[in-house]
Amino acid sequence: GDGYRRQCQLRDLGVESIDVDPRCTVADPTLFSHRRDAPTGRFASLVWME
């Protein structure tokens, strides 16, 4: 799908390490989902380069 294509693009740009969380925010009740829950919540991503 789209995620695989994005990972290929990142690798083409020189990104050597890509970690993807396979959990689904809709299916996993321990994660907030805007689609499943109320319109408030927090979501964060962490990106860094060394």
Short mmCIF file of N, CA and C in Angstrom, two decimals:
data_model
loop_
_atom_site.label_atom_id
_atom_site.label_comp_id
_atom_site.label_asym_id
_atom_site.label_seq_id
_atom_site.Cartn_x
_atom_site.Cartn_y
_atom_site.Cartn_z
N GLY A 1 0.81 -1.19 0.00
CA GLY A 1 0.00 0.00 0.00
C GLY A 1 0.85 1.25 0.00
N ASP A 2 0.24 2.30 0.44
CA ASP A 2 0.87 3.62 0.47
C ASP A 2 2.07 3.67 1.40
N GLY A 3 1.98 2.99 2.53
CA GLY A 3 3.08 3.00 3.50
C GLY A 3 4.37 2.44 2.93
N TYR A 4 4.24 1.37 2.16
CA TYR A 4 5.43 0.76 1.54
C TYR A 4 6.06 1.74 0.55
N ARG A 5 5.23 2.42 -0.23
CA ARG A 5 5.74 3.41 -1.19
C ARG A 5 6.47 4.54 -0.48
N ARG A 6 5.90 4.99 0.64
CA ARG A 6 6.54 6.06 1.41
C ARG A 6 7.89 5.61 1.97
N GLN A 7 7.95 4.37 2.45
CA GLN A 7 9.22 3.86 2.96
C GLN A 7 10.26 3.79 1.84
N CYS A 8 9.86 3.39 0.65
CA CYS A 8 10.79 3.36 -0.49
C CYS A 8 11.29 4.76 -0.81
N GLN A 9 10.41 5.74 -0.76
CA GLN A 9 10.81 7.12 -1.03
C GLN A 9 11.82 7.59 0.01
N LEU A 10 11.57 7.27 1.28
CA LEU A 10 12.51 7.67 2.33
C LEU A 10 13.86 7.01 2.14
N ARG A 11 13.87 5.73 1.77
CA ARG A 11 15.14 5.03 1.53
C ARG A 11 15.88 5.65 0.35
N ASP A 12 15.14 6.03 -0.69
CA ASP A 12 15.76 6.70 -1.84
C ASP A 12 16.39 8.02 -1.45
N LEU A 13 15.86 8.66 -0.39
CA LEU A 13 16.39 9.93 0.09
C LEU A 13 17.53 9.73 1.09
N GLY A 14 17.88 8.47 1.38
CA GLY A 14 19.01 8.21 2.25
C GLY A 14 18.66 7.83 3.68
N VAL A 15 17.38 7.71 3.99
CA VAL A 15 16.99 7.30 5.34
C VAL A 15 17.31 5.82 5.50
N GLU A 16 18.12 5.49 6.49
CA GLU A 16 18.58 4.11 6.67
C GLU A 16 17.73 3.31 7.65
N SER A 17 17.11 3.96 8.60
CA SER A 17 16.35 3.26 9.62
C SER A 17 14.93 3.81 9.68
N ILE A 18 13.95 2.95 9.43
CA ILE A 18 12.55 3.34 9.46
C ILE A 18 11.81 2.35 10.35
N ASP A 19 11.17 2.83 11.40
CA ASP A 19 10.37 1.98 12.28
C ASP A 19 8.91 2.38 12.13
N VAL A 20 8.06 1.39 11.91
CA VAL A 20 6.63 1.62 11.72
C VAL A 20 5.86 0.84 12.77
N ASP A 21 4.97 1.51 13.47
CA ASP A 21 4.12 0.84 14.45
C ASP A 21 2.96 0.20 13.71
N PRO A 22 2.84 -1.13 13.76
CA PRO A 22 1.81 -1.82 12.98
C PRO A 22 0.41 -1.74 13.57
N ARG A 23 0.28 -1.17 14.77
CA ARG A 23 -1.04 -1.13 15.40
C ARG A 23 -1.98 -0.18 14.67
N CYS A 24 -3.25 -0.52 14.67
CA CYS A 24 -4.29 0.30 14.06
C CYS A 24 -4.96 1.12 15.16
N THR A 25 -5.04 2.44 14.99
CA THR A 25 -5.63 3.28 16.02
C THR A 25 -7.13 3.06 16.16
N VAL A 26 -7.79 2.56 15.13
CA VAL A 26 -9.22 2.26 15.23
C VAL A 26 -9.45 0.94 15.96
N ALA A 27 -8.67 -0.07 15.63
CA ALA A 27 -8.88 -1.41 16.19
C ALA A 27 -8.32 -1.58 17.60
N ASP A 28 -7.28 -0.84 17.96
CA ASP A 28 -6.63 -1.00 19.27
C ASP A 28 -7.24 -0.02 20.27
N PRO A 29 -8.01 -0.52 21.25
CA PRO A 29 -8.67 0.38 22.20
C PRO A 29 -7.71 1.12 23.13
N THR A 30 -6.45 0.71 23.19
CA THR A 30 -5.48 1.42 24.04
C THR A 30 -4.94 2.67 23.36
N LEU A 31 -5.25 2.85 22.08
CA LEU A 31 -4.79 4.02 21.34
C LEU A 31 -5.95 4.95 21.05
N PHE A 32 -5.70 6.26 21.04
CA PHE A 32 -6.73 7.22 20.69
C PHE A 32 -7.00 7.16 19.19
N SER A 33 -8.27 7.24 18.83
CA SER A 33 -8.66 7.28 17.43
C SER A 33 -9.70 8.37 17.23
N HIS A 34 -9.40 9.36 16.40
CA HIS A 34 -10.36 10.41 16.10
C HIS A 34 -11.59 9.82 15.41
N ARG A 35 -11.38 8.81 14.59
CA ARG A 35 -12.49 8.17 13.88
C ARG A 35 -13.38 7.37 14.82
N ARG A 36 -12.81 6.78 15.87
CA ARG A 36 -13.57 5.93 16.77
C ARG A 36 -14.09 6.68 18.00
N ASP A 37 -13.29 7.61 18.51
CA ASP A 37 -13.60 8.27 19.78
C ASP A 37 -14.08 9.69 19.56
N ALA A 38 -14.17 10.40 20.67
CA ALA A 38 -14.57 11.81 20.62
C ALA A 38 -13.51 12.63 19.86
N PRO A 39 -13.84 13.85 19.50
CA PRO A 39 -12.91 14.66 18.69
C PRO A 39 -11.74 15.26 19.47
N THR A 40 -11.49 14.78 20.69
CA THR A 40 -10.33 15.29 21.42
C THR A 40 -9.40 14.15 21.77
N GLY A 41 -8.15 14.46 21.88
CA GLY A 41 -7.15 13.46 22.21
C GLY A 41 -5.78 13.96 21.79
N ARG A 42 -4.78 13.17 22.02
CA ARG A 42 -3.41 13.56 21.68
C ARG A 42 -2.77 12.48 20.83
N PHE A 43 -1.99 12.91 19.87
CA PHE A 43 -1.26 12.00 19.01
C PHE A 43 0.09 12.62 18.75
N ALA A 44 1.14 11.84 18.80
CA ALA A 44 2.49 12.39 18.62
C ALA A 44 3.32 11.51 17.71
N SER A 45 4.23 12.15 17.01
CA SER A 45 5.23 11.45 16.20
C SER A 45 6.59 11.98 16.61
N LEU A 46 7.57 11.13 16.48
CA LEU A 46 8.93 11.54 16.81
C LEU A 46 9.81 11.25 15.61
N VAL A 47 10.46 12.29 15.11
CA VAL A 47 11.33 12.16 13.94
C VAL A 47 12.64 12.87 14.27
N TRP A 48 13.77 12.22 14.02
CA TRP A 48 15.04 12.90 14.23
C TRP A 48 16.08 12.38 13.25
N MET A 49 17.09 13.19 13.04
CA MET A 49 18.20 12.82 12.17
C MET A 49 19.48 12.95 12.97
N GLU A 50 20.39 12.02 12.76
CA GLU A 50 21.68 12.08 13.44
C GLU A 50 22.78 12.29 12.43
#
